[in-house]
Short mmCIF file of C-alpha atoms and ligand atoms in Angstrom, two decimals:
data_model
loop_
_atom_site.label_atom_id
_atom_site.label_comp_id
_atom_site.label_asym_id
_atom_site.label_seq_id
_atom_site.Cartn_x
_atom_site.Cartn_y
_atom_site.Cartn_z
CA UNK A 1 0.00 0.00 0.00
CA UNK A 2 2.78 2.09 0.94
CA UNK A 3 4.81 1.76 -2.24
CA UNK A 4 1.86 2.12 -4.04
CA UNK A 5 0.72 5.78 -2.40
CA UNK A 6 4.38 6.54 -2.92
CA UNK A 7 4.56 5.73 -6.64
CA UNK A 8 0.77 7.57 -7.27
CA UNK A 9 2.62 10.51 -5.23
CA UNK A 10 5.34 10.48 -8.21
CA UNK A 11 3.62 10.17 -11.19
CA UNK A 12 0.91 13.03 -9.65
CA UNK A 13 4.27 15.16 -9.52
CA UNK A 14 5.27 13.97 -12.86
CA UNK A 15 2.18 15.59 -14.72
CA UNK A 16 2.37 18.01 -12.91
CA UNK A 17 5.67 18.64 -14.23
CA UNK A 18 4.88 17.88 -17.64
CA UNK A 19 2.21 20.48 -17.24
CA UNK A 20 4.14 23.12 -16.42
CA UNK A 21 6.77 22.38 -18.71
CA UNK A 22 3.76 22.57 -21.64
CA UNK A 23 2.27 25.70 -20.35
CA UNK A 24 5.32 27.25 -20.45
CA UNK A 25 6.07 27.90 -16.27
CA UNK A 26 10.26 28.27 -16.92
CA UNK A 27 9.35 30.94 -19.29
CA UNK A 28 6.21 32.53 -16.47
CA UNK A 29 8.85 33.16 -13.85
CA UNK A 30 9.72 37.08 -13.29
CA UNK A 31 13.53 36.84 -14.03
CA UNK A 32 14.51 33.73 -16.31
CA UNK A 33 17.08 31.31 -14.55
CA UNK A 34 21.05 31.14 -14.30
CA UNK A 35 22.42 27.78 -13.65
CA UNK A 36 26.34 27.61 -13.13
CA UNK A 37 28.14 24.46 -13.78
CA UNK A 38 31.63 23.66 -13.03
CA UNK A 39 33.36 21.60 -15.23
CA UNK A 40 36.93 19.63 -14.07
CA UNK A 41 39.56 20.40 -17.11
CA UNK A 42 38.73 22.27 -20.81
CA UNK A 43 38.80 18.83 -22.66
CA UNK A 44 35.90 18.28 -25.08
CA UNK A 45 34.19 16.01 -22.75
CA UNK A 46 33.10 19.28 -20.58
CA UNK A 47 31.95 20.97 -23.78
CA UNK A 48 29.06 18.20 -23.76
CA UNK A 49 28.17 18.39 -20.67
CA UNK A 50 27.86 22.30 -20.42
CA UNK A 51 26.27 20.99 -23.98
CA UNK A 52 23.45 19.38 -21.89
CA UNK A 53 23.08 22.16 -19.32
CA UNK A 54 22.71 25.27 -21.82
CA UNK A 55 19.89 22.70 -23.91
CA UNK A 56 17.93 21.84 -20.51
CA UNK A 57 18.52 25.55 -19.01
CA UNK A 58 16.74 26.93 -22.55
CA UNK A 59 14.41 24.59 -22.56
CA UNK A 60 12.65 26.10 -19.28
CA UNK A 61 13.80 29.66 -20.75
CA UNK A 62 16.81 30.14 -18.89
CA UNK A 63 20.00 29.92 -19.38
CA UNK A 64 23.60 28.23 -18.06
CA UNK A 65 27.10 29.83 -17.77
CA UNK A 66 29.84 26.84 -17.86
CA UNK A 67 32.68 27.45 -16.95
CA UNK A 68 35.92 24.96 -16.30
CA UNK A 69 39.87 25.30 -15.04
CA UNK A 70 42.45 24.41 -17.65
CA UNK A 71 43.59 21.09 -15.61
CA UNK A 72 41.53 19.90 -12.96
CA UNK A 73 42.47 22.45 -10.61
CA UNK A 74 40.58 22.27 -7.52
CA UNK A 75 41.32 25.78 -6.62
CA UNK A 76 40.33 27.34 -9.84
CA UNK A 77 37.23 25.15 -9.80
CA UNK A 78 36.52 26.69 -6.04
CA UNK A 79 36.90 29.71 -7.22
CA UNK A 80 34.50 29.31 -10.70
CA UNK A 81 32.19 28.20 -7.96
CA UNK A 82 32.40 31.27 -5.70
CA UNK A 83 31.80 33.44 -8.65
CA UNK A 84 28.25 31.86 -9.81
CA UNK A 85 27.13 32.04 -5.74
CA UNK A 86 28.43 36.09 -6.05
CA UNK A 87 26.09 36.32 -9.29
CA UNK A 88 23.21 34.76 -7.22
CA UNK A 89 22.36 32.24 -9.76
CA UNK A 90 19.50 29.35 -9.26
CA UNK A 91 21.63 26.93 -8.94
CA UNK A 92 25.03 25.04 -9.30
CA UNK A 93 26.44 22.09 -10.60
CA UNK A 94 30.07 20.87 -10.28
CA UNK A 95 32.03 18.10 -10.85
CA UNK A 96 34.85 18.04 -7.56
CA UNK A 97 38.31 17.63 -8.28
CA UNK A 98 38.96 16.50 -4.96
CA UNK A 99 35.79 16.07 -3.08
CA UNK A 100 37.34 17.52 0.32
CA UNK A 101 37.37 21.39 -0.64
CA UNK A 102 34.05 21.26 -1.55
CA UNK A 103 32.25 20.91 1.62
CA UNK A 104 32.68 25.36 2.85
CA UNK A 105 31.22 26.50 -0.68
CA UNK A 106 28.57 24.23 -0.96
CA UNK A 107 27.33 24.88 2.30
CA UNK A 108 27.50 28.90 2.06
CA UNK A 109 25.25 28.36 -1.67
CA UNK A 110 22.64 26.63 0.48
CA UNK A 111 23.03 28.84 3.61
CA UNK A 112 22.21 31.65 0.28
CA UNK A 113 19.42 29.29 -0.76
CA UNK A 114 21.24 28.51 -3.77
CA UNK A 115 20.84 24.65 -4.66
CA UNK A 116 23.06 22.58 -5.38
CA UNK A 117 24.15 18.92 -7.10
CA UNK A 118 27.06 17.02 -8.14
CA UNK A 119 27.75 15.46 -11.36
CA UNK A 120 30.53 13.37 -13.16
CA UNK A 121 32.48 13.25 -9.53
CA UNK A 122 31.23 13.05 -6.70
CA UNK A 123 31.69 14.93 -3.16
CA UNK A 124 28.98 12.90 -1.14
CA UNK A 125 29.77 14.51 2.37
CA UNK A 126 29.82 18.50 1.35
CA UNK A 127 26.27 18.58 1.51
CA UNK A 128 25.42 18.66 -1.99
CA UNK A 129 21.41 18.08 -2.38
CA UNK A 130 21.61 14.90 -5.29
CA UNK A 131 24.39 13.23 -7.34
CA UNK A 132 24.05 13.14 -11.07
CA UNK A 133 26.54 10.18 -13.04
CA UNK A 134 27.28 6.71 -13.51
CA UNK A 135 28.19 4.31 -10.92
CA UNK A 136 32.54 4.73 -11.21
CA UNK A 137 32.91 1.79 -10.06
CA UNK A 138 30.66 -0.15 -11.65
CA UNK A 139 32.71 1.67 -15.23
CA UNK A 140 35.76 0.11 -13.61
CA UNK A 141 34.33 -3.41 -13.17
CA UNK A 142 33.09 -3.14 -16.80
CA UNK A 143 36.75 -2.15 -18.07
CA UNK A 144 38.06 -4.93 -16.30
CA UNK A 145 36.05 -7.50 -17.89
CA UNK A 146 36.71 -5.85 -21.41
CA UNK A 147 40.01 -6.37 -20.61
CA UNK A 148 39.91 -9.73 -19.39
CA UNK A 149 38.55 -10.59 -22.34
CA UNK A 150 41.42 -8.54 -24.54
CA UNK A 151 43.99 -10.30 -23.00
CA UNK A 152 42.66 -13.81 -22.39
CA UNK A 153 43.26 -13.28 -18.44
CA UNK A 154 46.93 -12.43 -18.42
CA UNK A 155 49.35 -10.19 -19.38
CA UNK A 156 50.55 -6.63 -18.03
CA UNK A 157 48.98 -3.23 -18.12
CA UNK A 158 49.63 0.46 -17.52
CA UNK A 159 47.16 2.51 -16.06
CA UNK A 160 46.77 6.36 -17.06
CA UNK A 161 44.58 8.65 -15.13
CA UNK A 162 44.44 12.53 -14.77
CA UNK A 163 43.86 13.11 -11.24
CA UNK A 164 44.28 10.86 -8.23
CA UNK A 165 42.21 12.68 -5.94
CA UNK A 166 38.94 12.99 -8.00
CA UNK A 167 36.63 10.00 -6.87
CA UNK A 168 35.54 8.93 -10.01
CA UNK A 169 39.02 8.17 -11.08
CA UNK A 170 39.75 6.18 -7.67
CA UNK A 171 36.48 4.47 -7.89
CA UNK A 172 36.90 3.14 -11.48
CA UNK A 173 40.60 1.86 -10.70
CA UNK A 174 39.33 0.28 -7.56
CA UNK A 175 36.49 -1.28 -9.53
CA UNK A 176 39.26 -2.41 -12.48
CA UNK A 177 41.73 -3.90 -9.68
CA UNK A 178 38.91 -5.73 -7.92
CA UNK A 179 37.65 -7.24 -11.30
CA UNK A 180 41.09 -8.43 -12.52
CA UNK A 181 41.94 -10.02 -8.62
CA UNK A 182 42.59 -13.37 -9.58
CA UNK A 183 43.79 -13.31 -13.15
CA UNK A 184 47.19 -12.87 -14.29
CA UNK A 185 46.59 -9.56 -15.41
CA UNK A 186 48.78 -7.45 -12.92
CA UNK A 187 49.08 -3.09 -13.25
CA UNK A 188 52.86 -2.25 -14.00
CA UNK A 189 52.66 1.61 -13.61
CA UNK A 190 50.04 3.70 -12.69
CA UNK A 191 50.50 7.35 -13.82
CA UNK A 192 48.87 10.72 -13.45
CA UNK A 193 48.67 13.19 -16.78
CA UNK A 194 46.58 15.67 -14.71
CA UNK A 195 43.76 15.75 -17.46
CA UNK A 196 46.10 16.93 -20.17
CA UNK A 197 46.06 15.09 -23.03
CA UNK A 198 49.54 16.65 -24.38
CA UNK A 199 50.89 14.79 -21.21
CA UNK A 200 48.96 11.74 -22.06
CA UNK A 201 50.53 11.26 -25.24
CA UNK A 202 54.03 11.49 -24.27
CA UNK A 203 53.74 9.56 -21.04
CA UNK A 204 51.80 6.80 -23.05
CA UNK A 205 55.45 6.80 -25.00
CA UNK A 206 57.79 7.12 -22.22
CA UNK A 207 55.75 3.71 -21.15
CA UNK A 208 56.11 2.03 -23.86
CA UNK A 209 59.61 2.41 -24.10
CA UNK A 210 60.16 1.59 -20.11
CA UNK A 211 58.10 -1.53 -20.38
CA UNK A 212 59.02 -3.31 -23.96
CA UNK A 213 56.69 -6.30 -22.98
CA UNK A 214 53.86 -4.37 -21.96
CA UNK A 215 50.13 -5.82 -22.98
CA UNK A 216 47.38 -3.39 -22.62
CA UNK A 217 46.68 0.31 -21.50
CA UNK A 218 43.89 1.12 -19.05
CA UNK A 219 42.76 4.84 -19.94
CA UNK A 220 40.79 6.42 -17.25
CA UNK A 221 39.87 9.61 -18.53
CA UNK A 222 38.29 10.75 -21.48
CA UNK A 223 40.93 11.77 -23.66
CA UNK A 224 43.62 8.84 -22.27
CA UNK A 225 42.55 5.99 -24.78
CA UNK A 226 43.22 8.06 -28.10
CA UNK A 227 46.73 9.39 -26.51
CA UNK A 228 47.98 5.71 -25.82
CA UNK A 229 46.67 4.72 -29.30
CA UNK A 230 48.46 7.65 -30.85
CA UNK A 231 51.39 6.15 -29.10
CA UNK A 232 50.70 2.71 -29.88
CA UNK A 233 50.44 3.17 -33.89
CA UNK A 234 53.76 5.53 -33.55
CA UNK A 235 55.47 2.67 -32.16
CA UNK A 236 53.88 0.14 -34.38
CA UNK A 237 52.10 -2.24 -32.24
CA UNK A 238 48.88 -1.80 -32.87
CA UNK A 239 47.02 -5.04 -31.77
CA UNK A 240 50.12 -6.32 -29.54
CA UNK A 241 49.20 -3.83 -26.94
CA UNK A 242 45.49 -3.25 -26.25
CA UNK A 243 43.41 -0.56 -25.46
CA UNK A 244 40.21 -0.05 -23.19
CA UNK A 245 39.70 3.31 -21.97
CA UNK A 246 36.20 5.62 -21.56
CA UNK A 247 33.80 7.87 -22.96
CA UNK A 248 32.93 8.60 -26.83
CA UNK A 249 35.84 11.06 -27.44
CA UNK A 250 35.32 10.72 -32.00
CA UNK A 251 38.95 9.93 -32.01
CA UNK A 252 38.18 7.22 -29.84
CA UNK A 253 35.35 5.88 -31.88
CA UNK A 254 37.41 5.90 -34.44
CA UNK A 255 40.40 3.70 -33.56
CA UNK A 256 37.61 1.39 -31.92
CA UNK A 257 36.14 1.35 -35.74
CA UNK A 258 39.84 1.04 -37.12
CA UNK A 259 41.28 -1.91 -34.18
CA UNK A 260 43.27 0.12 -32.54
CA UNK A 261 41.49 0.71 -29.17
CA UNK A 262 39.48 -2.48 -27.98
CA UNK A 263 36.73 -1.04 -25.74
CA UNK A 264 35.75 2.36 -24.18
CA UNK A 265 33.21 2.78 -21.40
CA UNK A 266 30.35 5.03 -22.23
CA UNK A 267 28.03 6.99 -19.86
CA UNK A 268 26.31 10.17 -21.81
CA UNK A 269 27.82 12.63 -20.24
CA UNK A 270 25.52 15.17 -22.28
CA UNK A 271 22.64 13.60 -20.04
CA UNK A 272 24.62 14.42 -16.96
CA UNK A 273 24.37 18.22 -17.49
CA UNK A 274 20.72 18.15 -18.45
CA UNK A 275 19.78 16.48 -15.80
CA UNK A 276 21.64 18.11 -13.00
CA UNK A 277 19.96 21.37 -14.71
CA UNK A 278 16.11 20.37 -15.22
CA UNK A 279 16.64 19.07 -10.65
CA UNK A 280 18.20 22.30 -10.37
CA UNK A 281 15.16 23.85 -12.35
CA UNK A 282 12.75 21.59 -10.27
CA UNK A 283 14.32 22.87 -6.88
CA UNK A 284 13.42 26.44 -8.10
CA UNK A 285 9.77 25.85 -9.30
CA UNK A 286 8.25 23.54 -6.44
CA UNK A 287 10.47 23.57 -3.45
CA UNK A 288 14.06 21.56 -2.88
CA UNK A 289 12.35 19.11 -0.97
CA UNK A 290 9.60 18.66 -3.63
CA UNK A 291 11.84 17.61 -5.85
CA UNK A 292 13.83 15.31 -3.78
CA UNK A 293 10.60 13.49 -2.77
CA UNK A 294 9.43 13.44 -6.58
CA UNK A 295 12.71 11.83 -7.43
CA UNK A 296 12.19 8.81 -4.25
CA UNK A 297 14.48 10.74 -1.77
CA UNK A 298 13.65 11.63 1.61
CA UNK A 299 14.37 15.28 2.62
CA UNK A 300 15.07 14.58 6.05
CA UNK A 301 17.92 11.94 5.27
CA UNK A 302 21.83 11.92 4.66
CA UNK A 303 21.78 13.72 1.10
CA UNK A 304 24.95 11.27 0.30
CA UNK A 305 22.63 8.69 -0.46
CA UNK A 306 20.85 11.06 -2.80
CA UNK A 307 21.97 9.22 -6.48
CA UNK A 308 20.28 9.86 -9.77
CA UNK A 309 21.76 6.97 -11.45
CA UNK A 310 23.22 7.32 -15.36
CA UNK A 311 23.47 3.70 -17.24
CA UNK A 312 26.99 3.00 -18.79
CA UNK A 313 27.31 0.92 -21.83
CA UNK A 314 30.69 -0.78 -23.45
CA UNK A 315 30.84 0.99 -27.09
CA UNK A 316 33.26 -2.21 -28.96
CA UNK A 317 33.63 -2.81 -32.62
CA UNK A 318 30.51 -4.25 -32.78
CA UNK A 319 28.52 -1.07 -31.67
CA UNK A 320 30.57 1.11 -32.07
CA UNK A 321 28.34 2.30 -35.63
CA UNK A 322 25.40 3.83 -33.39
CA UNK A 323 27.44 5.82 -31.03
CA UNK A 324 29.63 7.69 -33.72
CA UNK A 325 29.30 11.60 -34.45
C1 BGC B 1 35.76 11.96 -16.42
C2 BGC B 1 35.90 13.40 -16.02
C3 BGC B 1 37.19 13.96 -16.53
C4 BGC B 1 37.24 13.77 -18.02
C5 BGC B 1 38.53 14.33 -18.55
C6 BGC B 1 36.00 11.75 -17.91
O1 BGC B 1 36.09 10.39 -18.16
O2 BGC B 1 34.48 11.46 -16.10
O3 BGC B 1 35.85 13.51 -14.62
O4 BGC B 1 37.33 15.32 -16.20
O5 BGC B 1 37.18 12.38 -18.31
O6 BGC B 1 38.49 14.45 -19.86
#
């Protein structure tokens, strides 16, 4: 009975929702709304998620200013952040660096009655309202199967990540190393480019070199799996070391298409900024804990547990056709 009530509760909110969204309520308010996001480095993966929040923040007649440091710099990113809650916009979005910093800005936005989610990274205890992204780890125990699979259980691989404080890159290596326990894959270097793909590139070399034998690249961020097969095909051993890395990156997609990267993991970033924007909307129109409740969370609870949940999906050879663009 009770999950019943709760689920009529939801879908009453939903057309409700849907109403207001036909009738035009983003565009009824007095002043149309500001969303900031904060991106993590200026690689084109941020360009799709600010992508996502400028679509869902002029879809309710608003608007979004995105804004992102050069590499991942949690300072820079503190500071992006300061500026939206000096502009007084509706609401922020941000993607933490390092989780840790977080926690004083985030709490002086909602002392200003600014709201306020996460997306792409996490930073569960700074008091952010709801969590927009994929499970990390769950990416992580993906890659490690895909690379399982590459390598027929054994061999050696380097690991390239840029940022070793971010919790999405811990959680998909944790996720990777708890997938491979067991196999004779082992990790022979584990290296941080600090989101710059330059750096990517060239360590990817100064790896191969250092490790002749060397059977597979793990590329944690979003530009790492094209660097290491830039640096594969310069060194000409394409196929003889493998490549599973994430996101759609089109130079990824297209050394899946040609062989030389094995497997990315995909999780739409573009959805992550709409949605962060259209809960940020929601917390606007009918009340922060309105919207928490419509999406199954309880107001009075530990917001950490507050996850909206993003699907991942391995893009291989064999799919590789629908995700391209
Ligand atoms: C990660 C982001 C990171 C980006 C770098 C993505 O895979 O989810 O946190 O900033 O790669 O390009």
């Amino acid at each position: 009975m009770r999950a019943r009530g709760k689920k009529m509760f939801r879908s009453n909110w939903l057309v409700l929702l849907t109403a207001a969204l036909v009738l035009g309520l983003g565009a009824a308010f007095a002043n149309p709304m500001t969303f900031g996001g904060v991106g993590k480095s200026a690689v084109w993966y941020w360009n799709y998620v600010g992508d996502g929040m400028k679509q869902a923040a002029s879809d309710v007649g608003g608007k979004a200013l995105f804004q992102t440091p050069q590499q991942g710099d949690v300072t820079k990113q503190i500071s992006i952040f300061q500026g939206f809650i000096a502009q007084g916009v509706n609401g922020i979005a941000f993607a933490a660096s390092n989780p840790a910093p977080f926690k004083h800005v985030v709490q002086t936005a909602l002392k200003q009655g600014i709201p306020v989610v996460a997306f792409d990274s996490d930073a569960p205890n700074s008091g952010r309202l709801v969590y927009v992204g994929a499970s990390a780890y769950n990416g992580g125990v993906v890659a490690g199967k895909a690379m399982i699979k590459a390598l027929g259980g054994k061999g050696t691989v380097a690991i390239q990540v840029g940022s070793l404080t971010a919790l999405n890159a811990q959680r998909r290596i944790q996720g990777f190393m708890d997938t491979i326990k067991g196999t004779d894959i082992k990790v022979v270097t584990k290296q941080n480019d600090g989101e710059d793909p330059s750096t990517a590139f060239s360590q990817a070399q100064s790896i191969l070199s250092a490790h002749p034998n060397l059977d597979a690249f793990l590329g944690v961020y979003a530009y790492d799996a094209a660097a290491e097969a830039q640096a594969v095909k310069a060194a000409g051993k394409v196929g003889s070391v493998k490549i599973v890395g994430w996101d759609d990156a089109p130079d990824t997609l297209k050394f899946i298409k040609s062989g030389v990267i094995t497997a990315t993991v995909y999780d739409g970033e573009k959805i992550y900024g709409q949605v962060a924007t259209m809960i940020l909307y929601d917390m606007n129109a009918f009340g922060v804990n309105n919207t928490l409740r419509m999406l199954g969370f309880d107001p009075n609870a530990n917001p950490a547990n507050n996850i909206v949940n993003v699907p991942l999906t391995l893009i291989t050879a064999d799919n590789v056709a629908q995700f391209m663009h």
